[in-house]
Amino acid sequence: MLTIGELYTFDILGLTQDGCGIGMVGDSKIFIDGVLLGEKVAGIITKIEPGYAAARLFEIIESKGDRIPPLCRYFNRCGGCSLQFIPYDQQLTVKRDIVKEAAVRIAGLDARLVKEAIGSEDILYYRNKAQYPAQHSEGKWKVGFYKSRSREVIDLDFCFLQHKLSNDVRKAVRIYLDELGQNEQFIERKAAIHHIVTRVSHSTCDVMVILVTALNELPYVERLIEKLTDKVPKLKSLYINHNEKGTSQVMGEKNTLIFGEEKIIDSIGSFNFVISPLSFFQVNPTQTRVLYDKVREFAGLVGREAVLDLYCGTGTISIYLSEAAGMVIGVEGVEEAVKDAEINARINRVKNVEFICGRVEHVVGKICDSVDVVIVDPPRKGCKKEVLDAMVRINPARIVYVSCNPSTMAADVKYLSQKGYGVSVIQPIDMFPHTAHVETVTLLRKV
Ligand SMILES: C[S@@+](CC[C@H](N)C(=O)[O-])C[C@H]1O[C@@H](n2cnc3c(N)ncnc32)[C@H](O)[C@@H]1O
């Protein structure tokens, strides 16, 4: 029986998807941050819940790797970079272990199918998108990130993962909020902005800012534009996104442009892509090229193939593969992203791609054309069963499964392997240095 405040010694037997260590004391499962697989540690119990407990690290008794001083002074408070305490090469080992664990435990695969993780060239300032929550409490604005496993906002000065321009945006909006905080009319509306979303093009340094609000319009908007353009001269677009506070999804569907142009442009390899507020775009643009090269390699294209790109976003993979394929059809559910995909095909002068707007689970069953390769890059929750069944019915020679969630990837791959597709290789790719997140590209072949 565990007691809160007591010290216990235990081995780290596994890691969660968030990089949190898992140990056992008797029959009790304990979660603990800041540890490595295989270590023996001492931890103080901080929470006991039905089925598990949480502990704070007290001492490493037997170490399995090096530790380095974290770069960021918010480490351990902010929920972002849980792996910042170890050198980058060790982070890659942890990520491969997370993927291996899911492949073996969930999909029943041989661990040797999981390759070494490919590291990112940029490991700082690599992100092109940030979503900063803003909270007004005890007379003060806090703008930053949520504390680990909580909805409390940590007020940040700087984030090393974000582009420097994104940090400048946060500071400028913060000044605006602080000034309005002095204004009596505005105090009533203290939840005016609940998220600041930034998107920065790494190739042009153009900046898009989206302020998510429950209000119909923001007060003193000219002052906001003045502050932003002063601190961020490359501001290209400023939007208000309307969303009632309290929903789990950060952005609502309605965007109103209040300054500048509708879209920004970034590039991957030799292709340019427009980005709109609601469109998905991979967050680490340098490493996206590595990811897409791996997709192209696994797709094994020789120039004639018909390719289906499911969950295609703004058509980035479709367009990237178009040079090597006969024809690519992309399917995507967000209308704005499909419009961007069509623009992207036009500006890159790509003629052999076509996009279908609709939910994959509704559309994929109606595809009757013969398809050689299916690329599938679903959201974190993975694919619905009807999507997996339709992929099997389409009968491609190869399926390339791209995923940012090793658990759902492993569950879907297991299902596909029971339906006649064998896993040839799982390649982890690090798109998210210092965090425990990891992307995978899995090649399945028709047996
Ligand atoms: C992980 S992103 C991949 C995008 C793209 N492959 C890329 O590399 O940029 C997943 C995409 O699936 C879309 N999506 C999510 N659920 C969907 C569904 N049920 N049907 C169609 N698209 C969906 C999202 O809007 C998003 O663009």
Coordinates of N, CA, C and O in Angstrom, one line a residue, residues 125-267:
Y125 N 14.4 26.2 -32.2 CA 13.7 27.1 -33.1 C 13.1 26.5 -34.3 O 13.0 27.1 -35.4
Y126 N 12.8 25.2 -34.2 CA 12.5 24.4 -35.5 C 11.0 24.5 -35.8 O 10.6 24.3 -36.9
R127 N 10.1 24.9 -34.8 CA 8.7 24.8 -35.0 C 8.2 26.0 -35.8 O 8.6 27.2 -35.5
N128 N 7.3 25.8 -36.7 CA 6.7 26.9 -37.5 C 5.3 27.2 -37.0 O 4.6 28.1 -37.5
K129 N 4.8 26.5 -36.0 CA 3.4 26.7 -35.5 C 3.4 26.7 -34.0 O 4.0 25.8 -33.4
A130 N 2.8 27.7 -33.3 CA 2.6 27.7 -31.9 C 1.2 28.0 -31.5 O 0.5 28.8 -32.2
Q131 N 0.7 27.4 -30.5 CA -0.6 27.7 -29.9 C -0.4 28.1 -28.5 O -0.2 27.2 -27.6
Y132 N -0.3 29.4 -28.1 CA -0.1 29.8 -26.8 C -1.4 30.1 -26.1 O -2.2 31.0 -26.5
P133 N -1.8 29.4 -25.0 CA -3.0 29.7 -24.3 C -2.7 31.0 -23.5 O -1.6 31.3 -23.0
A134 N -3.8 31.9 -23.3 CA -3.7 33.1 -22.5 C -4.7 33.0 -21.4 O -5.9 32.6 -21.7
Q135 N -4.3 33.4 -20.2 CA -5.3 33.3 -19.1 C -5.1 34.6 -18.3 O -4.0 35.1 -18.1
H136 N -6.3 35.1 -17.8 CA -6.2 36.3 -16.9 C -6.6 35.8 -15.5 O -7.7 35.3 -15.3
S137 N -5.7 35.9 -14.5 CA -6.0 35.5 -13.2 C -5.3 36.4 -12.2 O -4.2 36.7 -12.5
E138 N -6.0 36.7 -11.1 CA -5.4 37.5 -10.0 C -4.8 38.8 -10.6 O -3.7 39.2 -10.3
G139 N -5.6 39.4 -11.5 CA -5.2 40.7 -12.1 C -4.0 40.7 -13.0 O -3.5 41.8 -13.4
K140 N -3.6 39.5 -13.5 CA -2.4 39.4 -14.4 C -2.7 38.6 -15.6 O -3.4 37.5 -15.5
W141 N -2.1 38.9 -16.7 CA -2.2 38.0 -17.9 C -1.0 37.0 -17.8 O 0.1 37.4 -17.5
K142 N -1.3 35.8 -18.2 CA -0.3 34.8 -18.4 C -0.4 34.3 -19.8 O -1.5 33.9 -20.2
V143 N 0.7 34.3 -20.5 CA 0.6 33.8 -21.9 C 1.8 32.9 -22.1 O 3.0 33.3 -21.9
G144 N 1.6 31.6 -22.4 CA 2.7 30.7 -22.6 C 2.2 29.3 -23.0 O 1.6 29.1 -24.0
F145 N 2.5 28.3 -22.1 CA 2.0 27.0 -22.3 C 1.4 26.4 -21.1 O 1.7 26.9 -20.0
Y146 N 0.6 25.3 -21.2 CA 0.0 24.7 -20.0 C 1.1 24.0 -19.2 O 2.0 23.4 -19.8
K147 N 1.0 24.1 -17.9 CA 1.8 23.3 -17.0 C 1.5 21.8 -17.3 O 0.4 21.4 -17.7
S148 N 2.5 20.9 -17.1 CA 2.4 19.5 -17.3 C 1.1 18.9 -16.7 O 0.9 19.2 -15.5
R149 N 0.3 18.3 -17.4 CA -1.0 17.6 -17.0 C -1.9 18.5 -16.2 O -2.4 18.2 -15.1
S150 N -2.0 19.8 -16.7 CA -2.9 20.7 -16.0 C -3.4 21.7 -17.0 O -2.9 21.8 -18.1
R151 N -4.4 22.5 -16.6 CA -4.9 23.6 -17.5 C -4.4 25.0 -17.0 O -4.9 26.0 -17.4
E152 N -3.4 25.0 -16.1 CA -2.9 26.2 -15.6 C -1.8 26.7 -16.6 O -0.9 25.9 -17.0
V153 N -1.8 28.0 -17.0 CA -0.9 28.5 -17.9 C 0.4 29.0 -17.2 O 0.4 29.7 -16.2
I154 N 1.6 28.6 -17.8 CA 2.9 29.0 -17.3 C 3.2 30.3 -18.1 O 3.2 30.2 -19.4
D155 N 3.5 31.4 -17.5 CA 3.8 32.6 -18.2 C 5.2 32.5 -18.7 O 6.2 32.4 -17.9
L156 N 5.4 32.6 -20.1 CA 6.8 32.4 -20.6 C 7.4 33.7 -21.1 O 6.7 34.5 -21.7
D157 N 8.7 33.7 -21.1 CA 9.4 34.8 -21.7 C 9.9 34.4 -23.1 O 10.0 35.2 -24.0
F158 N 10.2 33.1 -23.2 CA 10.8 32.6 -24.4 C 10.6 31.1 -24.5 O 10.7 30.4 -23.5
C159 N 10.4 30.6 -25.7 CA 10.4 29.2 -26.0 C 11.4 28.8 -27.0 O 11.4 29.4 -28.1
F160 N 12.4 27.9 -26.7 CA 13.5 27.6 -27.6 C 13.0 26.7 -28.8 O 13.8 26.5 -29.7
L161 N 11.8 26.2 -28.7 CA 11.4 25.3 -29.9 C 10.8 26.2 -31.0 O 10.8 25.8 -32.1
Q162 N 10.3 27.4 -30.6 CA 9.5 28.2 -31.5 C 10.5 29.1 -32.3 O 11.5 29.5 -31.8
H163 N 10.1 29.4 -33.5 CA 10.8 30.4 -34.3 C 10.9 31.7 -33.5 O 10.0 32.0 -32.8
K164 N 12.0 32.5 -33.6 CA 12.2 33.7 -32.8 C 11.1 34.7 -33.1 O 10.6 35.4 -32.2
L165 N 10.6 34.7 -34.3 CA 9.5 35.6 -34.7 C 8.2 35.3 -33.9 O 7.4 36.1 -33.6
S166 N 8.0 34.0 -33.7 CA 6.8 33.6 -32.9 C 6.9 34.1 -31.5 O 5.9 34.6 -30.9
N167 N 8.1 34.0 -30.9 CA 8.3 34.6 -29.6 C 8.1 36.1 -29.6 O 7.5 36.7 -28.6
D168 N 8.5 36.8 -30.7 CA 8.2 38.3 -30.7 C 6.7 38.6 -30.8 O 6.2 39.5 -30.2
V169 N 6.0 37.7 -31.5 CA 4.5 37.9 -31.6 C 3.9 37.8 -30.2 O 3.1 38.6 -29.8
R170 N 4.3 36.7 -29.5 CA 3.7 36.5 -28.1 C 4.0 37.7 -27.2 O 3.1 38.2 -26.5
K171 N 5.2 38.3 -27.3 CA 5.5 39.5 -26.5 C 4.7 40.7 -26.9 O 4.2 41.4 -26.0
A172 N 4.5 40.9 -28.2 CA 3.7 42.0 -28.6 C 2.2 41.9 -28.2 O 1.6 42.9 -27.7
V173 N 1.7 40.7 -28.3 CA 0.2 40.6 -27.9 C 0.1 40.7 -26.4 O -0.9 41.3 -25.9
R174 N 1.1 40.3 -25.7 CA 1.1 40.4 -24.3 C 1.1 41.8 -23.8 O 0.4 42.2 -22.9
I175 N 1.9 42.7 -24.5 CA 1.9 44.1 -24.2 C 0.5 44.7 -24.4 O 0.0 45.4 -23.5
Y176 N -0.1 44.3 -25.5 CA -1.5 44.8 -25.8 C -2.4 44.3 -24.7 O -3.2 45.1 -24.2
L177 N -2.3 43.1 -24.3 CA -3.3 42.6 -23.3 C -3.0 43.3 -21.9 O -3.9 43.7 -21.2
D178 N -1.7 43.5 -21.6 CA -1.4 44.2 -20.3 C -2.0 45.6 -20.3 O -2.5 46.0 -19.3
E179 N -1.8 46.3 -21.4 CA -2.4 47.6 -21.5 C -3.9 47.7 -21.4 O -4.4 48.5 -20.6
L180 N -4.5 46.7 -22.0 CA -6.0 46.7 -22.0 C -6.4 46.3 -20.6 O -7.5 46.6 -20.1
G181 N -5.6 45.5 -19.9 CA -5.9 45.0 -18.5 C -6.1 46.2 -17.6 O -6.7 46.1 -16.6
Q182 N -5.4 47.4 -17.9 CA -5.6 48.6 -17.1 C -6.9 49.3 -17.4 O -7.3 50.2 -16.7
N183 N -7.5 48.9 -18.5 CA -8.7 49.6 -19.0 C -10.0 49.0 -18.3 O -10.2 47.8 -18.5
E184 N -10.7 49.8 -17.7 CA -11.9 49.2 -16.9 C -12.9 48.5 -17.8 O -13.4 47.4 -17.4
Q185 N -13.1 49.0 -18.9 CA -14.1 48.4 -19.8 C -13.6 47.0 -20.2 O -14.4 46.1 -20.3
F186 N -12.3 46.9 -20.3 CA -11.7 45.6 -20.8 C -11.7 44.6 -19.7 O -11.7 43.4 -20.0
I187 N -11.5 45.0 -18.5 CA -11.4 44.0 -17.4 C -12.6 43.1 -17.4 O -12.5 41.9 -17.1
E188 N -13.7 43.7 -17.7 CA -15.0 42.9 -17.8 C -14.8 41.7 -18.8 O -15.4 40.7 -18.7
R189 N -14.0 42.0 -19.8 CA -13.8 41.0 -20.9 C -12.5 40.3 -20.8 O -11.8 40.2 -21.8
K190 N -12.1 39.9 -19.6 CA -10.7 39.4 -19.4 C -10.4 38.1 -20.2 O -9.3 37.8 -20.3
A191 N -11.5 37.5 -20.6 CA -11.2 36.3 -21.4 C -11.2 36.6 -22.9 O -11.4 35.7 -23.7
A192 N -10.9 37.9 -23.2 CA -11.0 38.3 -24.6 C -10.3 37.4 -25.6 O -10.8 37.0 -26.6
I193 N -9.0 37.2 -25.3 CA -8.2 36.3 -26.2 C -7.9 35.1 -25.4 O -7.3 35.2 -24.3
H194 N -8.2 33.9 -25.9 CA -7.8 32.7 -25.1 C -6.7 31.9 -25.7 O -6.1 31.1 -25.0
H195 N -6.4 32.1 -27.0 CA -5.2 31.5 -27.5 C -4.6 32.5 -28.6 O -5.3 33.2 -29.3
I196 N -3.2 32.5 -28.6 CA -2.5 33.2 -29.7 C -1.9 32.1 -30.5 O -1.1 31.3 -30.0
V197 N -2.3 32.0 -31.8 CA -1.7 31.0 -32.7 C -0.8 31.7 -33.7 O -1.1 32.8 -34.2
T198 N 0.5 31.2 -33.8 CA 1.4 31.8 -34.8 C 1.8 30.8 -35.8 O 2.0 29.6 -35.4
R199 N 2.0 31.2 -37.0 CA 2.6 30.4 -38.1 C 3.6 31.2 -38.8 O 3.4 32.3 -39.2
V200 N 4.8 30.6 -38.8 CA 5.9 31.4 -39.4 C 6.5 30.6 -40.6 O 6.8 29.4 -40.4
S201 N 6.7 31.2 -41.7 CA 7.3 30.5 -42.9 C 8.8 30.5 -42.6 O 9.4 31.6 -42.5
H202 N 9.4 29.3 -42.6 CA 10.9 29.3 -42.4 C 11.6 29.7 -43.7 O 12.8 30.1 -43.6
S203 N 11.0 29.7 -44.8 CA 11.7 30.1 -46.1 C 11.6 31.6 -46.3 O 12.5 32.2 -46.8
T204 N 10.5 32.2 -46.0 CA 10.3 33.6 -46.3 C 10.3 34.5 -45.0 O 10.4 35.7 -45.1
C205 N 10.2 33.9 -43.8 CA 10.0 34.5 -42.5 C 8.7 35.3 -42.5 O 8.6 36.2 -41.6
D206 N 7.8 35.1 -43.4 CA 6.4 35.7 -43.2 C 5.7 35.1 -42.0 O 5.8 33.9 -41.7
V207 N 4.9 36.0 -41.4 CA 4.3 35.6 -40.1 C 2.8 35.7 -40.2 O 2.2 36.7 -40.7
M208 N 2.1 34.7 -39.8 CA 0.6 34.7 -39.7 C 0.2 34.6 -38.2 O 0.8 33.8 -37.5
V209 N -0.6 35.5 -37.7 CA -1.1 35.5 -36.3 C -2.6 35.3 -36.3 O -3.3 36.0 -37.1
I210 N -3.0 34.4 -35.5 CA -4.5 34.1 -35.4 C -4.8 34.3 -33.9 O -4.3 33.5 -33.0
L211 N -5.7 35.2 -33.5 CA -6.1 35.4 -32.1 C -7.4 34.8 -31.9 O -8.4 35.2 -32.6
V212 N -7.5 33.8 -31.1 CA -8.7 33.1 -30.9 C -9.5 33.7 -29.7 O -9.0 33.9 -28.6
T213 N -10.7 34.1 -30.0 CA -11.5 34.9 -29.1 C -13.0 34.4 -29.1 O -13.5 33.9 -30.1
A214 N -13.6 34.6 -27.9 CA -15.0 34.3 -27.8 C -15.9 35.6 -28.2 O -17.1 35.5 -28.3
L215 N -15.2 36.7 -28.4 CA -15.9 38.0 -28.7 C -16.1 38.1 -30.2 O -15.5 37.4 -31.0
N216 N -17.0 39.0 -30.6 CA -17.2 39.2 -32.0 C -16.1 40.0 -32.6 O -15.8 39.9 -33.8
E217 N -15.6 41.0 -31.8 CA -14.5 41.8 -32.3 C -13.6 42.1 -31.1 O -14.0 42.1 -30.0
L218 N -12.3 42.5 -31.4 CA -11.4 42.8 -30.3 C -11.4 44.3 -30.1 O -11.5 45.1 -31.1
P219 N -11.3 44.8 -28.9 CA -11.3 46.2 -28.6 C -9.9 46.8 -29.0 O -8.9 46.1 -29.0
Y220 N -9.9 48.0 -29.4 CA -8.6 48.8 -29.7 C -7.8 48.0 -30.7 O -6.6 47.8 -30.4
V221 N -8.4 47.5 -31.7 CA -7.6 46.6 -32.6 C -6.5 47.4 -33.3 O -5.5 46.8 -33.7
E222 N -6.7 48.7 -33.5 CA -5.6 49.5 -34.2 C -4.3 49.4 -33.4 O -3.2 49.4 -33.9
R223 N -4.5 49.5 -32.0 CA -3.4 49.5 -31.1 C -2.6 48.1 -31.2 O -1.4 48.1 -31.2
L224 N -3.4 47.1 -31.3 CA -2.9 45.8 -31.5 C -2.0 45.7 -32.8 O -0.9 45.2 -32.7
I225 N -2.6 46.1 -33.9 CA -1.9 46.1 -35.1 C -0.6 46.9 -35.1 O 0.5 46.5 -35.5
E226 N -0.7 48.1 -34.4 CA 0.5 48.9 -34.3 C 1.6 48.2 -33.5 O 2.8 48.2 -33.9
K227 N 1.2 47.6 -32.4 CA 2.2 46.8 -31.6 C 2.8 45.7 -32.3 O 4.0 45.5 -32.3
L228 N 2.0 45.0 -33.0 CA 2.5 43.8 -33.8 C 3.4 44.2 -34.9 O 4.5 43.6 -35.1
T229 N 3.0 45.2 -35.7 CA 3.8 45.5 -36.9 C 5.1 46.2 -36.4 O 6.1 46.1 -37.1
D230 N 5.1 46.8 -35.2 CA 6.3 47.4 -34.7 C 7.3 46.3 -34.3 O 8.5 46.4 -34.6
K231 N 6.8 45.3 -33.6 CA 7.7 44.3 -33.1 C 8.0 43.2 -34.2 O 9.1 42.6 -34.2
V232 N 7.1 43.0 -35.1 CA 7.2 42.0 -36.1 C 6.9 42.6 -37.5 O 5.8 42.4 -38.1
P233 N 7.9 43.3 -38.1 CA 7.7 43.9 -39.4 C 7.3 42.9 -40.5 O 6.7 43.3 -41.4
K234 N 7.6 41.6 -40.3 CA 7.3 40.6 -41.3 C 5.9 40.1 -41.1 O 5.5 39.0 -41.7
L235 N 5.0 40.8 -40.3 CA 3.7 40.3 -40.1 C 2.9 40.3 -41.5 O 2.8 41.4 -42.1
K236 N 2.5 39.2 -41.9 CA 1.8 39.1 -43.2 C 0.3 39.0 -43.1 O -0.4 39.6 -43.9
S237 N -0.2 38.3 -42.1 CA -1.6 38.2 -41.9 C -2.0 38.2 -40.4 O -1.3 37.5 -39.7
L238 N -3.1 38.9 -40.1 CA -3.6 38.9 -38.8 C -5.1 38.5 -38.8 O -5.8 39.2 -39.5
Y239 N -5.4 37.4 -38.2 CA -6.8 36.9 -38.2 C -7.4 37.0 -36.8 O -6.6 36.8 -35.8
I240 N -8.7 37.1 -36.7 CA -9.4 36.7 -35.5 C -10.1 35.4 -35.8 O -10.8 35.3 -36.8
N241 N -10.0 34.5 -34.9 CA -10.7 33.2 -35.0 C -11.7 33.2 -33.9 O -11.4 33.4 -32.7
H242 N -13.0 32.9 -34.3 CA -14.1 33.0 -33.3 C -14.3 31.6 -32.7 O -14.6 30.6 -33.4
N243 N -14.1 31.5 -31.4 CA -14.4 30.2 -30.8 C -14.8 30.4 -29.3 O -14.2 31.2 -28.6
E244 N -15.9 29.8 -28.9 CA -16.4 29.9 -27.5 C -15.3 29.3 -26.6 O -14.8 28.2 -26.9
K245 N -15.0 30.0 -25.6 CA -14.0 29.5 -24.6 C -14.5 28.2 -24.0 O -15.7 28.0 -23.8
G246 N -13.6 27.3 -23.8 CA -14.0 26.1 -23.1 C -14.0 24.8 -23.9 O -14.0 23.7 -23.4
T247 N -14.0 25.0 -25.3 CA -14.0 23.8 -26.1 C -12.6 23.2 -26.1 O -11.6 24.0 -26.0
S248 N -12.5 21.9 -26.3 CA -11.1 21.3 -26.3 C -10.3 21.7 -27.6 O -9.1 21.8 -27.6
Q249 N -11.1 21.9 -28.7 CA -10.4 22.3 -29.9 C -10.0 23.8 -29.8 O -10.9 24.6 -29.5
V250 N -8.7 24.1 -30.1 CA -8.3 25.5 -29.9 C -9.0 26.5 -30.8 O -9.6 27.5 -30.4
M251 N -9.1 26.1 -32.1 CA -9.7 27.1 -33.1 C -11.1 26.7 -33.5 O -11.4 25.5 -33.7
G252 N -11.9 27.7 -33.7 CA -13.2 27.5 -34.3 C -13.1 27.5 -35.8 O -12.0 27.7 -36.4
E253 N -14.3 27.5 -36.5 CA -14.3 27.4 -37.9 C -14.2 28.7 -38.6 O -13.8 28.8 -39.8
K254 N -14.6 29.8 -37.9 CA -14.7 31.1 -38.6 C -13.5 32.0 -38.3 O -13.1 32.2 -37.2
N255 N -12.9 32.4 -39.4 CA -11.7 33.3 -39.3 C -12.1 34.6 -40.0 O -12.6 34.6 -41.1
T256 N -11.7 35.7 -39.4 CA -11.9 37.1 -40.0 C -10.5 37.7 -40.2 O -9.8 37.9 -39.2
L257 N -10.1 38.0 -41.4 CA -8.8 38.7 -41.7 C -9.0 40.1 -41.3 O -9.8 40.8 -41.8
I258 N -8.1 40.6 -40.4 CA -8.2 42.0 -40.0 C -6.9 42.8 -40.4 O -6.9 44.0 -40.3
F259 N -5.9 42.1 -40.9 CA -4.8 42.9 -41.4 C -4.0 42.0 -42.4 O -3.9 40.8 -42.2
G260 N -3.6 42.6 -43.5 CA -2.7 41.9 -44.4 C -3.3 40.9 -45.4 O -4.5 41.1 -45.8
E261 N -2.6 39.9 -45.7 CA -3.0 38.9 -46.8 C -3.5 37.6 -46.2 O -3.3 37.3 -45.0
E262 N -4.3 36.9 -47.0 CA -5.0 35.7 -46.5 C -4.0 34.5 -46.2 O -4.3 33.7 -45.3
K263 N -2.9 34.4 -46.9 CA -2.1 33.2 -46.8 C -0.6 33.6 -46.6 O -0.2 34.6 -47.1
I264 N 0.2 32.6 -46.1 CA 1.6 32.8 -46.2 C 2.1 31.6 -47.0 O 1.4 30.6 -47.2
I265 N 3.4 31.7 -47.5 CA 3.9 30.6 -48.3 C 5.2 30.1 -47.6 O 6.0 30.8 -47.1
D266 N 5.3 28.7 -47.6 CA 6.6 28.1 -47.2 C 7.0 27.1 -48.2 O 6.2 26.8 -49.2
S267 N 8.2 26.5 -48.1 CA 8.6 25.6 -49.1 C 9.2 24.3 -48.5 O 9.7 24.4 -47.4

